[in-house]
Coordinates of C-alpha atoms and ligand atoms in Angstrom, one line a residue:
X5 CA 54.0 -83.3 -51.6
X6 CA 55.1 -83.8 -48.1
X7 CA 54.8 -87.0 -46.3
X8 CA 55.1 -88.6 -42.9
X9 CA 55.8 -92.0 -42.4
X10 CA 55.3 -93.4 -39.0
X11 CA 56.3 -97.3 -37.9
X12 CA 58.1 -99.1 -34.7
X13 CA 61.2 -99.5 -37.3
X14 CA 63.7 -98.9 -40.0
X15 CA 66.4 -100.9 -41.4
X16 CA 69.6 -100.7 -40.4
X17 CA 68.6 -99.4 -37.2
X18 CA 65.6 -101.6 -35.9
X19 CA 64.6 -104.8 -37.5
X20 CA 62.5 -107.6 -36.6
X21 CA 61.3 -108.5 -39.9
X22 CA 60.2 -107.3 -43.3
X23 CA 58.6 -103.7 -42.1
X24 CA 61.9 -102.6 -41.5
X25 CA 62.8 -103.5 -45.1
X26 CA 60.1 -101.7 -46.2
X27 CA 60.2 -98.5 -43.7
X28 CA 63.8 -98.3 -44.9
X29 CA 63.8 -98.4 -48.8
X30 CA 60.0 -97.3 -49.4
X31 CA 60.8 -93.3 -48.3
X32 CA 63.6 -93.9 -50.7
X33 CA 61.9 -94.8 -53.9
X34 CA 59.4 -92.3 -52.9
X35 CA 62.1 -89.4 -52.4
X36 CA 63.5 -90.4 -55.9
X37 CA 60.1 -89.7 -57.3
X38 CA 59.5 -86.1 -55.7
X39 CA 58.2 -86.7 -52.7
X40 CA 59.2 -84.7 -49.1
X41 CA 59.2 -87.1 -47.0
X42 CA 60.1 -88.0 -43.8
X43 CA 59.6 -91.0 -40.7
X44 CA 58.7 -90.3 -37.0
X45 CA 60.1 -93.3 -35.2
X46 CA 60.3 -94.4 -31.2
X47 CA 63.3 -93.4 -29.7
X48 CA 64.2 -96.8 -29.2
X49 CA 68.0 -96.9 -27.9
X50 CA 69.7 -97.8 -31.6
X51 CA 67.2 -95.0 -33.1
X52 CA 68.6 -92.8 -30.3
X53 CA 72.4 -94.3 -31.9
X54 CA 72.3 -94.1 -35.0
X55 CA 69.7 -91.3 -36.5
X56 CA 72.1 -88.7 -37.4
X57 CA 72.8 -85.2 -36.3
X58 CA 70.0 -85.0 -34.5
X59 CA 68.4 -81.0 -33.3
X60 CA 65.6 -80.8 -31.0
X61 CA 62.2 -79.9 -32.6
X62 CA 60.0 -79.4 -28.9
X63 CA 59.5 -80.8 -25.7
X64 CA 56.5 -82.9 -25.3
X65 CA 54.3 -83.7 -22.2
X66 CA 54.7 -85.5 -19.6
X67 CA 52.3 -87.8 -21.3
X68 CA 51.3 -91.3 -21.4
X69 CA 53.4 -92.1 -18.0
X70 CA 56.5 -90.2 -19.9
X71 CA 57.8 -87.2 -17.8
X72 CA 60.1 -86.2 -20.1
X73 CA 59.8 -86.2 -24.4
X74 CA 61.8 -84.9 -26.8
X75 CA 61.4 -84.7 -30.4
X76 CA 64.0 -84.1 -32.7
X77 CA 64.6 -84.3 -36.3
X78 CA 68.2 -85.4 -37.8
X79 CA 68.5 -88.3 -41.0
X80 CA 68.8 -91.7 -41.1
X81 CA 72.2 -92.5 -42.6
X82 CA 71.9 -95.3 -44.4
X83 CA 69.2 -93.7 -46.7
X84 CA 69.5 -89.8 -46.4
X85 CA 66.2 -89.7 -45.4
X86 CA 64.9 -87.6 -42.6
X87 CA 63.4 -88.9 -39.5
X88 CA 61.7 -87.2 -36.2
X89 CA 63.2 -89.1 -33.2
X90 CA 60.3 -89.1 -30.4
X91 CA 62.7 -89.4 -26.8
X92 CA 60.9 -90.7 -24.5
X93 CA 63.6 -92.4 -22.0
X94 CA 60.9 -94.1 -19.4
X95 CA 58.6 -95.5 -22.8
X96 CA 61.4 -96.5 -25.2
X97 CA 65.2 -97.0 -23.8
X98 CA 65.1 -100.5 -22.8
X99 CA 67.4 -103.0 -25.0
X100 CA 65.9 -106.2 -26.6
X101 CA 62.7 -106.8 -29.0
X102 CA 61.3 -103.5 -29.5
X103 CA 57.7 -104.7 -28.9
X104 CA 58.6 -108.2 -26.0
X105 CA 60.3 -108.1 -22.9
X106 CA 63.1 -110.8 -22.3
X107 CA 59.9 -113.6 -21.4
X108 CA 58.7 -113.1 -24.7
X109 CA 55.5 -111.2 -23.1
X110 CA 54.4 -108.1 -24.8
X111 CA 55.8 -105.1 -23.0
X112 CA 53.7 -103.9 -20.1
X113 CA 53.3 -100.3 -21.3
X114 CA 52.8 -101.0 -24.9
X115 CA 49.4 -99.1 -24.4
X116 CA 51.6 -96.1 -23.9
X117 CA 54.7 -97.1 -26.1
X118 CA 52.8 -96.9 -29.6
X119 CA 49.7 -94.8 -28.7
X120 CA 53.1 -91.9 -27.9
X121 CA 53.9 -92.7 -31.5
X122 CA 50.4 -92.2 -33.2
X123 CA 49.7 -89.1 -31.3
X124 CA 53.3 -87.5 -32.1
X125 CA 52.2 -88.4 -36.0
X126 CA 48.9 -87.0 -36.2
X127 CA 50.2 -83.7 -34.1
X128 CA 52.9 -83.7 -36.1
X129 CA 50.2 -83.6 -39.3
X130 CA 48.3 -80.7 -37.4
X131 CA 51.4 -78.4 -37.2
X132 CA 51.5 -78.5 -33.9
X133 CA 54.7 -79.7 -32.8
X134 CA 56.7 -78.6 -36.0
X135 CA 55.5 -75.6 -37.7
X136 CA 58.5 -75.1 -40.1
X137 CA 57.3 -78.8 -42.2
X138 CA 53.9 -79.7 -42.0
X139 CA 52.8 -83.5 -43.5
X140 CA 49.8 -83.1 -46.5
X141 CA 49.5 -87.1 -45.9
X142 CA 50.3 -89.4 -42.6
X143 CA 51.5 -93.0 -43.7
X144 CA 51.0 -95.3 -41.0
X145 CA 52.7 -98.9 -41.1
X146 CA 50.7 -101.6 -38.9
X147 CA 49.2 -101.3 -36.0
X148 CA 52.5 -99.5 -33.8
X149 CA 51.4 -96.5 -36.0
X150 CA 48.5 -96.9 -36.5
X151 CA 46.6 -94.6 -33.4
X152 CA 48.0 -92.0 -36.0
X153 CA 44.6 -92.2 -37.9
X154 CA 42.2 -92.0 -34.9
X155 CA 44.0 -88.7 -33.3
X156 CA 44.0 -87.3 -36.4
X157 CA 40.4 -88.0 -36.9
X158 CA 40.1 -87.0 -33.4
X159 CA 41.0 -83.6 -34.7
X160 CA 38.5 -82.5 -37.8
X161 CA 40.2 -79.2 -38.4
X162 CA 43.7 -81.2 -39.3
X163 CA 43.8 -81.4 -43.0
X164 CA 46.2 -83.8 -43.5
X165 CA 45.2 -86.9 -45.1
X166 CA 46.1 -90.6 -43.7
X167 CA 47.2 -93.9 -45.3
X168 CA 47.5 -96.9 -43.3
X169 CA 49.3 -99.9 -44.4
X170 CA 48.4 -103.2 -42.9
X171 CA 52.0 -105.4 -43.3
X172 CA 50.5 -108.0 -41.1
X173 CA 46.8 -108.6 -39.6
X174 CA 47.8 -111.0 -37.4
X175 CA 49.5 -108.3 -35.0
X176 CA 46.5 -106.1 -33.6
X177 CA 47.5 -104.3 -30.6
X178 CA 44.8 -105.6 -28.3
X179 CA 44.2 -103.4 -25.1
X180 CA 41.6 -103.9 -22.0
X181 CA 38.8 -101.6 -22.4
X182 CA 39.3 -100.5 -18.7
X183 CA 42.5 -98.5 -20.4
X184 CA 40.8 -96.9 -23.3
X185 CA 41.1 -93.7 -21.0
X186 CA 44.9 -93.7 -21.2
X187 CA 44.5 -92.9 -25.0
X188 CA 43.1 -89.7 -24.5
X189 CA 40.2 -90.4 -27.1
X190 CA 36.6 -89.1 -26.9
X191 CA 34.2 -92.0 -25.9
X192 CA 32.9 -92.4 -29.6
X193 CA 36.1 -94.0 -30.6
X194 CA 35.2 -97.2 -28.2
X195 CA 32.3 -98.1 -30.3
X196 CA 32.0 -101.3 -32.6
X197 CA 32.5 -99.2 -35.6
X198 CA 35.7 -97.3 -34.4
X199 CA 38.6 -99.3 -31.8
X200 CA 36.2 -101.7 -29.9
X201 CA 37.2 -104.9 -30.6
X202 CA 35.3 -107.8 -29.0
X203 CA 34.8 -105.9 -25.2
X204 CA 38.7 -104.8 -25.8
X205 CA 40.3 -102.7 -28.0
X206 CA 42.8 -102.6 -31.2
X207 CA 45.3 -100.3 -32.8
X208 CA 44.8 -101.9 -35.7
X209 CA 41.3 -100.9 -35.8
X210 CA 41.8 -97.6 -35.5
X211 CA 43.8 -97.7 -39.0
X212 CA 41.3 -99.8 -40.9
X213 CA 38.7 -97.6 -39.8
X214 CA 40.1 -93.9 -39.8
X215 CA 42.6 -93.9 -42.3
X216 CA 41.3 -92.4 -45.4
X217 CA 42.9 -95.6 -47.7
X218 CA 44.1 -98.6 -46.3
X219 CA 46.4 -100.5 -48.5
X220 CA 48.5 -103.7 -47.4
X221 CA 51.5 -105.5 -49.2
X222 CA 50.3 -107.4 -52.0
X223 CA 46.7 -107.9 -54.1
X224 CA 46.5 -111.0 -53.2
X225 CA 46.6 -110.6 -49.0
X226 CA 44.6 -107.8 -50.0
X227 CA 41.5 -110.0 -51.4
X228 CA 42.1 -112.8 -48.3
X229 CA 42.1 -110.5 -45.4
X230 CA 38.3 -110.0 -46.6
X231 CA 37.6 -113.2 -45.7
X232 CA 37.0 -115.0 -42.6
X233 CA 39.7 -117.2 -43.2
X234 CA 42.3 -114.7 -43.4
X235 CA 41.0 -111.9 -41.6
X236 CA 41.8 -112.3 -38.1
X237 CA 38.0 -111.5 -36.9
X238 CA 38.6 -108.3 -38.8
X239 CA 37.0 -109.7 -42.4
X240 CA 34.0 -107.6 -41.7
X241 CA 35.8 -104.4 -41.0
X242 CA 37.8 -104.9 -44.0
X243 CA 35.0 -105.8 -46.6
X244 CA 33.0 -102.6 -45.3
X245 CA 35.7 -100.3 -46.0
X246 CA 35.2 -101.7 -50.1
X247 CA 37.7 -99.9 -52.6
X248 CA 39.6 -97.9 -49.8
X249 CA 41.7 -100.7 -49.4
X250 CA 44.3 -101.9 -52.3
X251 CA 47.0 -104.2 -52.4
X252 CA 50.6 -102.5 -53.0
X253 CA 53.3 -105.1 -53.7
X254 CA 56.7 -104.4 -52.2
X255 CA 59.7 -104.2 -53.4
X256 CA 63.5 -105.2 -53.1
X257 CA 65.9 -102.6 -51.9
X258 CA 68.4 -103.2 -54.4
X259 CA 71.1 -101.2 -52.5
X260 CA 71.0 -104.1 -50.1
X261 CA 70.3 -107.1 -51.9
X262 CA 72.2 -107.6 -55.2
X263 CA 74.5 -110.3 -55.6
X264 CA 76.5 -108.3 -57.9
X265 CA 77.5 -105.8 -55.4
X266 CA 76.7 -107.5 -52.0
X267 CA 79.6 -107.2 -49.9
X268 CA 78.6 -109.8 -46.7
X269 CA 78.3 -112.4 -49.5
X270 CA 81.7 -114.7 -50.4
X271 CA 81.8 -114.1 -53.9
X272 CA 79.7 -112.1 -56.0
X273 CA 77.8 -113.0 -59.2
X274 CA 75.1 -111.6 -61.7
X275 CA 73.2 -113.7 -64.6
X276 CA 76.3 -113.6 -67.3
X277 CA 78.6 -114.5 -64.2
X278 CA 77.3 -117.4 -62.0
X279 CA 80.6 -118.7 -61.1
X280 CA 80.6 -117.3 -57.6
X281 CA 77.4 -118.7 -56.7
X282 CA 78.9 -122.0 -56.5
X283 CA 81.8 -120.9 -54.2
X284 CA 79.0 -119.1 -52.2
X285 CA 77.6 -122.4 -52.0
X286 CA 80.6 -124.3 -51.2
X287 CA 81.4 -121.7 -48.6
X288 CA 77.8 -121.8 -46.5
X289 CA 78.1 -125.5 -46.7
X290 CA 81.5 -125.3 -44.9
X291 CA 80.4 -122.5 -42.2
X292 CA 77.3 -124.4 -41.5
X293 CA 79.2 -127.7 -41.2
X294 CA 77.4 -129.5 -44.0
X295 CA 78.7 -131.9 -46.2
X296 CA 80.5 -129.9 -48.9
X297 CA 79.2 -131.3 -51.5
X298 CA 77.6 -129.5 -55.0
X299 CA 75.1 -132.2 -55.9
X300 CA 73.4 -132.2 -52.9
X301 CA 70.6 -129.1 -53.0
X302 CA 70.9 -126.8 -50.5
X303 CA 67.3 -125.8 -49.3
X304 CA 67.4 -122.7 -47.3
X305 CA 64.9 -121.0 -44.6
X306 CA 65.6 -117.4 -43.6
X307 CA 62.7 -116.7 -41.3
X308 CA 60.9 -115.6 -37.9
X309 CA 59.6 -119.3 -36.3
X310 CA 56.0 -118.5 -35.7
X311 CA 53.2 -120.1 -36.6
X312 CA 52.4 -117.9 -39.7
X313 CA 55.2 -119.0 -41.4
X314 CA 54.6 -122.9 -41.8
X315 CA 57.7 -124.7 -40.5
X316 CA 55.9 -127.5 -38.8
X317 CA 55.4 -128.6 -42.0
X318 CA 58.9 -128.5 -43.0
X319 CA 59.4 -130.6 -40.1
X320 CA 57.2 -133.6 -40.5
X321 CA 58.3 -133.6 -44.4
X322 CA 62.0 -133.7 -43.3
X323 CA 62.7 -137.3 -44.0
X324 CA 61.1 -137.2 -46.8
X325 CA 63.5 -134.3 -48.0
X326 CA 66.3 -136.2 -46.8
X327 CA 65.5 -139.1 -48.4
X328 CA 65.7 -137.0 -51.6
X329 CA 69.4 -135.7 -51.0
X330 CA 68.5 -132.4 -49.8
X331 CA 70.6 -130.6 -47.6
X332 CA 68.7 -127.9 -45.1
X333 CA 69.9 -124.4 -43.5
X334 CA 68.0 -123.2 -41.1
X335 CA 68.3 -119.5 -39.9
X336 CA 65.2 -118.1 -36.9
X337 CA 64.6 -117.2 -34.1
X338 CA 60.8 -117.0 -32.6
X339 CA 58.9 -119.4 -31.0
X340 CA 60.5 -121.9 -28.4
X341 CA 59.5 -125.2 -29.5
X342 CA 60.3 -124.6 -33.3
X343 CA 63.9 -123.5 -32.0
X344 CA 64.0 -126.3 -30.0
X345 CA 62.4 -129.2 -32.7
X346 CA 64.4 -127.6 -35.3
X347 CA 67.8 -127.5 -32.9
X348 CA 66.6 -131.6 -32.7
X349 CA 66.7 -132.2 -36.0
X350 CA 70.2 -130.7 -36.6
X351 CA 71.4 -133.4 -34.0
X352 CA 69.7 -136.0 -35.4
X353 CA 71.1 -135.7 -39.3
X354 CA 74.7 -133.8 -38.9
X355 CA 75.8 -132.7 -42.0
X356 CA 72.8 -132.7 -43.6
X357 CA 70.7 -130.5 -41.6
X358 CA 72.2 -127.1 -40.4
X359 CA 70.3 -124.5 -38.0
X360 CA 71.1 -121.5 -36.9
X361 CA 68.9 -119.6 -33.8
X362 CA 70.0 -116.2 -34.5
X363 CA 69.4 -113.2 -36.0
X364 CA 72.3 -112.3 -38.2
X365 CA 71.6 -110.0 -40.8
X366 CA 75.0 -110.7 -42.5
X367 CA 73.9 -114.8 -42.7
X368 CA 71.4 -114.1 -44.1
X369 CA 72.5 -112.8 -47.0
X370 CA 74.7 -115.4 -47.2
X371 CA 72.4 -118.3 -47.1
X372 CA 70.3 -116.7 -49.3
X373 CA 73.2 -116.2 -52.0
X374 CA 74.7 -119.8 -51.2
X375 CA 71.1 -122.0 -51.0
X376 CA 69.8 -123.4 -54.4
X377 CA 66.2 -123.2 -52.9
X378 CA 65.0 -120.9 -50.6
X379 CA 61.4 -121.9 -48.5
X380 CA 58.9 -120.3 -47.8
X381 CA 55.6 -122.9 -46.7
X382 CA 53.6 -120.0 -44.9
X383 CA 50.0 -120.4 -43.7
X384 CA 49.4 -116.6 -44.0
X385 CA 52.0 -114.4 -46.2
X386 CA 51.3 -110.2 -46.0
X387 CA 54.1 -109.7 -49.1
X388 CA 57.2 -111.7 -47.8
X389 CA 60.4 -110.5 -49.0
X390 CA 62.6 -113.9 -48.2
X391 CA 61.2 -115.2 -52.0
X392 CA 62.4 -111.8 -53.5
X393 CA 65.6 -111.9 -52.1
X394 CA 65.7 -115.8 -53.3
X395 CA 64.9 -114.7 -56.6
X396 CA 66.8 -111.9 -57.4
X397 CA 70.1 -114.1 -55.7
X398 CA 69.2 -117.2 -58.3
X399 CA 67.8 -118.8 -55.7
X400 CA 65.2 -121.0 -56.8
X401 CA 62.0 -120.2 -54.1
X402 CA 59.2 -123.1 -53.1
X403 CA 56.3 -121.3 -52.1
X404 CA 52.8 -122.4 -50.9
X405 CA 50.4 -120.2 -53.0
X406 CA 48.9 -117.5 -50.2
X407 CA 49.3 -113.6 -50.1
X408 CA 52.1 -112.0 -51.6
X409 CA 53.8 -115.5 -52.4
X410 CA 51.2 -116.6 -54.7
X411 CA 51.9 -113.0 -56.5
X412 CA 55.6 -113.2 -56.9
X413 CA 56.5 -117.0 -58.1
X414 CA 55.2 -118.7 -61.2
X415 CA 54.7 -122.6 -60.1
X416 CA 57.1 -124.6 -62.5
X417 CA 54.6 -126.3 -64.5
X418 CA 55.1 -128.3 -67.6
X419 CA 53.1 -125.3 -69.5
X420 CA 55.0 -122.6 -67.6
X421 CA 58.2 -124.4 -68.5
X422 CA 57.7 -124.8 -71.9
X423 CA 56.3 -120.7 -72.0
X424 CA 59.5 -119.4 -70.3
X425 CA 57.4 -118.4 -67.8
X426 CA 58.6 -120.2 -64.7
X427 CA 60.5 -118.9 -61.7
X428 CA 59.6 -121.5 -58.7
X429 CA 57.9 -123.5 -57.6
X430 CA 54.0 -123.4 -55.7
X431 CA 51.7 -125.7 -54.2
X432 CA 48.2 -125.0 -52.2
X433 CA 47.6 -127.0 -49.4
X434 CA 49.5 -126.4 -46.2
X435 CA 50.4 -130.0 -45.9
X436 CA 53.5 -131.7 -45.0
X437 CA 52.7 -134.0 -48.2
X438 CA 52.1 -130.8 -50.7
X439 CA 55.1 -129.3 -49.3
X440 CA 57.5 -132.4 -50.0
X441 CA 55.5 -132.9 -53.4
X442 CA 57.1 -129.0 -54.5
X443 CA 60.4 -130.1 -53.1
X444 CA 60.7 -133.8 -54.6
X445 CA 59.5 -131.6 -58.2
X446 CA 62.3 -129.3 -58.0
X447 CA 64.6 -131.8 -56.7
X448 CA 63.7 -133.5 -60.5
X449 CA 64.9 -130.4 -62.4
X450 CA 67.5 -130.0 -60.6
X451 CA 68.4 -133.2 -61.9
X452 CA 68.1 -131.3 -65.4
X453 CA 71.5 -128.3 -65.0
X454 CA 70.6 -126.9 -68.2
X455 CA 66.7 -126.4 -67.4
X456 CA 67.5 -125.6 -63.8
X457 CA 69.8 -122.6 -64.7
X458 CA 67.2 -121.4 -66.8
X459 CA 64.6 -121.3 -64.0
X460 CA 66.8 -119.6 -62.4
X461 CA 68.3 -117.0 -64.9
X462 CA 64.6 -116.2 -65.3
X463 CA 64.0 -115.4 -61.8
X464 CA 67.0 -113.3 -61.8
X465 CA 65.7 -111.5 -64.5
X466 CA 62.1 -110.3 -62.9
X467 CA 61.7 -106.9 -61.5
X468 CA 60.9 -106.5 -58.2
X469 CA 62.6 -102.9 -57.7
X470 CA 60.6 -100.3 -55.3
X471 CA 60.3 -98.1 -58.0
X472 CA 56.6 -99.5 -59.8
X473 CA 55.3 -99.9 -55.9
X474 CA 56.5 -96.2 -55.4
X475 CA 54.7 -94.9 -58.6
X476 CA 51.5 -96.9 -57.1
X477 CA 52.0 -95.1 -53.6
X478 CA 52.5 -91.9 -55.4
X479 CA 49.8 -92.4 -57.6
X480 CA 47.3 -93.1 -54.5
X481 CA 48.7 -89.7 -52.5
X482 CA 48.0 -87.7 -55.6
X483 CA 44.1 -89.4 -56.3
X484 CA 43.6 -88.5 -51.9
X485 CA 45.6 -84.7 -52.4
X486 CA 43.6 -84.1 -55.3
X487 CA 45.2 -81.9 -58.5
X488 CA 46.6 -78.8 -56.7
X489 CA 49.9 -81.0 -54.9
X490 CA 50.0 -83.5 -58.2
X491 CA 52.9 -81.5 -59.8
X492 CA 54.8 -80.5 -56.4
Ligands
ADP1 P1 58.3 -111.1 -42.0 O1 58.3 -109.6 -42.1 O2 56.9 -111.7 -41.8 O3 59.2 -111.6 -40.9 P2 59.5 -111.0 -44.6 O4 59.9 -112.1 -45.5 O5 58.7 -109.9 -45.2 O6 58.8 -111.7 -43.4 O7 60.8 -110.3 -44.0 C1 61.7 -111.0 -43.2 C2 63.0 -110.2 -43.2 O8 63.7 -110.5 -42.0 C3 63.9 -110.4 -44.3 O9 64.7 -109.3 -44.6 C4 64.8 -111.6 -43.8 O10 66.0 -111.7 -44.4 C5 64.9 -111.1 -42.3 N1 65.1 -112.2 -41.3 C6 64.2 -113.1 -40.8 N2 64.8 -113.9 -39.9 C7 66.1 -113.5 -39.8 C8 67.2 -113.9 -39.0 N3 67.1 -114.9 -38.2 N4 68.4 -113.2 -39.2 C9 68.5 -112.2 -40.1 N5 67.5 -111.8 -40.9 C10 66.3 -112.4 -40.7
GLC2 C1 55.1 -108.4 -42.5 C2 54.6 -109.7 -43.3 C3 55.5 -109.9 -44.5 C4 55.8 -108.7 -45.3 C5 56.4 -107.6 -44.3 C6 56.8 -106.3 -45.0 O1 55.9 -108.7 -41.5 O2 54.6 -110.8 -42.5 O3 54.8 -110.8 -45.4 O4 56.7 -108.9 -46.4 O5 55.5 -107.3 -43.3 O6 55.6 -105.7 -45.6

């Protein structure tokens, strides 16, 4: 079974957030299951870097405002697994945010940035541009793929199948109709039921409607994106495409993230060892200039700033937390005024509050291993991987119950407690109040060592490998390719 994935980026190379994750370990897990597969990525410049030994496949164009395109095919190091490179110097060698210019403004040409990217996937699926490996199935992630589907429904002889997986609705790839010519599309794709979105159009549209199954990152974001209130004005689209779309929940690239092996951490651990968890502790507490101090909690937040991800109400609770002992890490970057109110609040309680504006992957890791808590107050939450990470790293996570949040913590009630079935803790409303009610709770049983290592011991114990959301990917490829490829 051959597959293509397609998506803006790939961890280690290209990461703004938890696609990367995904775009990294998924072709893994998937690999180690029997699957041929392979990624077509933007030759953004550390693409360009740092896919290895790369041959050229064909020249391409001049299209979309590119003169010159190259594709070739080498492997991604980190995982082994292969990867089409599409050059295109004038469209994607430009350093920064691989989808903002240094304003923070959507790059000008994104029209032409990620529509180059679906068509090279769905020509790619039609063995045009690579006759020697020819995709049975198309996987495109979020809406820099996600043109994919449309030229490839564009082109009815093509027999390749598509999957599109929505990691985040909120992200649509909105264009002015006046450049729906510049995709090269017939005029029936501009209609309501195709990319037409509201007198514009949207990428994202063109997966939700064209792919053959749409999946996105959990069951639970996969019931709320029907609805109004979590559907970005795309509810409608969503509910009509009924039982094509499924909820997948990721997974945890163990390779990466495992305290037992994780070499940017300062002391490794595992459930029958937690001694270095403390020195990991004592250690983050130093770097960040807190108070060294074990008692106090440590309440981390590893995370993009943005609206989606409920920090204001981590602000306004912040005295409240305070006033409970906690200590707070802080580690984002997004938008301005979170930076900036968050950067305040460091001033205003040194030692107690620490926060970072940057993106350091190796941080990261080790405020996640040295933070008793690990936040996570989202309004809207796709999968979110943060929690995982939290969990797997004895890291106790407080969660507000949405998307793939709700799906991965069990809220430490007094019945879950008392079942052994408790791994964080959860509340509903996105209030500051709600917010400071989990925290003051967990806070309590912290109060308890013996109850609090087991909360955490049994969150160390859940699974969250890729390898059950593989077998679900690989059991929805095999339903679409019907018998004849099941047994490849
Ligand atoms: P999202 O994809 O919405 O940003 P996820 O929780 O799925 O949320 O994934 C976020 C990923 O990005 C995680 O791997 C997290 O560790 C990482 N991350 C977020 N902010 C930073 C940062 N400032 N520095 C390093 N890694 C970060
Ligand atoms: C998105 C979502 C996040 C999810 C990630 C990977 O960025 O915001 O919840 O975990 O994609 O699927």
């Amino acid at each position: 079974m051959r597959v293509l994935h397609a998506g803006a980026e790939v961890f280690p190379l290209v990461k703004t957030g938890g696609l990367a994750d995904v775009m990294g370990a998924l072709p893994q897990a998937l690999v180690a299951q029997g699957a041929d597969v392979r990624l077509v990525l933007p030759g953004l410049p550390a693409i360009v870097r740092g896919v290895d030994g790369q041959r050229l496949v064909c020249e391409i164009g001049p299209m979309f405002g590119a003169a010159r395109i190259s594709l070739r095919l080498g492997t991604v190091g980190f995982s082994g697994v292969p990867a089409y490179v599409v050059d295109a110097p004038r469209l994607y060698r430009r350093d920064g945010n691989p989808y903002l210019d240094a304003s923070g403004a959507e790059w000008s040409d994104n029209l032409q940035r990620f529509a180059l990217l679906g068509w090279v996937a769905a020509h790619l699926a039609s063995g045009e541009l690579d006759g020697d490996w020819v995709p049975d199935l198309v996987h495109a992630h979020d809406w820099h793929a996600a043109l994919a589907c449309a030229y490839m429904a564009a082109q009815p002889a093509s027999p390749a199948r598509s999957v599109f997986t929505v990691h985040n609705l909120a992200y649509q790839g909105l264009f002015d109709a006046h450049d729906f010519h510049l995709l090269g599309l017939p005029g029936r794709f501009m209609l309501p039921g195709a990319l037409e979105f509201h007198g514009r159009f949207s990428f994202m549209k063109a997966g939700l409607a064209y792919a053959q199954r749409v999946t996105t990152v959990s069951p639970s974001y996969a019931a709320e994106i029907a609805r109004p209130e979590f559907g970005c004005g795309l509810d409608g689209v969503i509910r009509a495409r009924g039982v094509a779309v499924s909820g997948i929940l990721n997974g945890v690239d163990g390779k990466v993230w495992d305290p037992a092996s994780d070499t940017l951490i300062d002391a490794r651990y595992c459930a029958t060892a937690l001694q270095g968890k403390a020195r990991c502790k004592a250690a983050l507490q130093q770097a960040l200039r807190l108070a060294v101090d074990a008692r106090a909690p440590v309440l981390a937040v590893v995370s993009r700033l943005t609206a989606q991800k409920g920090l204001d109400l981590l602000l306004q609770a912040l005295p409240d937390l305070l006033a409970h002992g906690v200590q707070l890490a802080v580690q984002g970057t997004g938008d301005a005024a979170l930076e900036a109110a968050f950067m305040a609040a460091a001033q205003a309680h040194a030692g107690r509050v620490a926060v970072r504006i940057a993106y350091d992957e190796s941080l990261a890791h080790r405020m996640v291993a040295g933070a008793d808590m690990i936040l996570v107050p989202s309004r809207f939450e796709p999968c979110g991987l943060t929690q995982l990470y939290g969990l797997r790293y004895g890291t106790v996570p407080v969660v507000r119950r949405v998307g793939g949040l709700a799906d991965t913590v069990v809220d430490a009630s007094d019945e879950a407690l008392a079942e052994d079935r408790a791994t964080g803790f959860v509340f509903d409303a996105a209030t500051p109040a709600a917010l400071s009610d989990a925290v003051t709770r967990a806070v309590a049983l912290w109060g308890h060592p013996g109850a609090w290592q087991r909360l955490m011991l049994r969150g160390m114990a859940q699974d969250f490998s890729w390898e059950p959301a593989a077998g679900h990917y690989m059991a929805l490829y095999r339903e679409m390719l019907g018998t004849e490829l099941a047994s490849d």
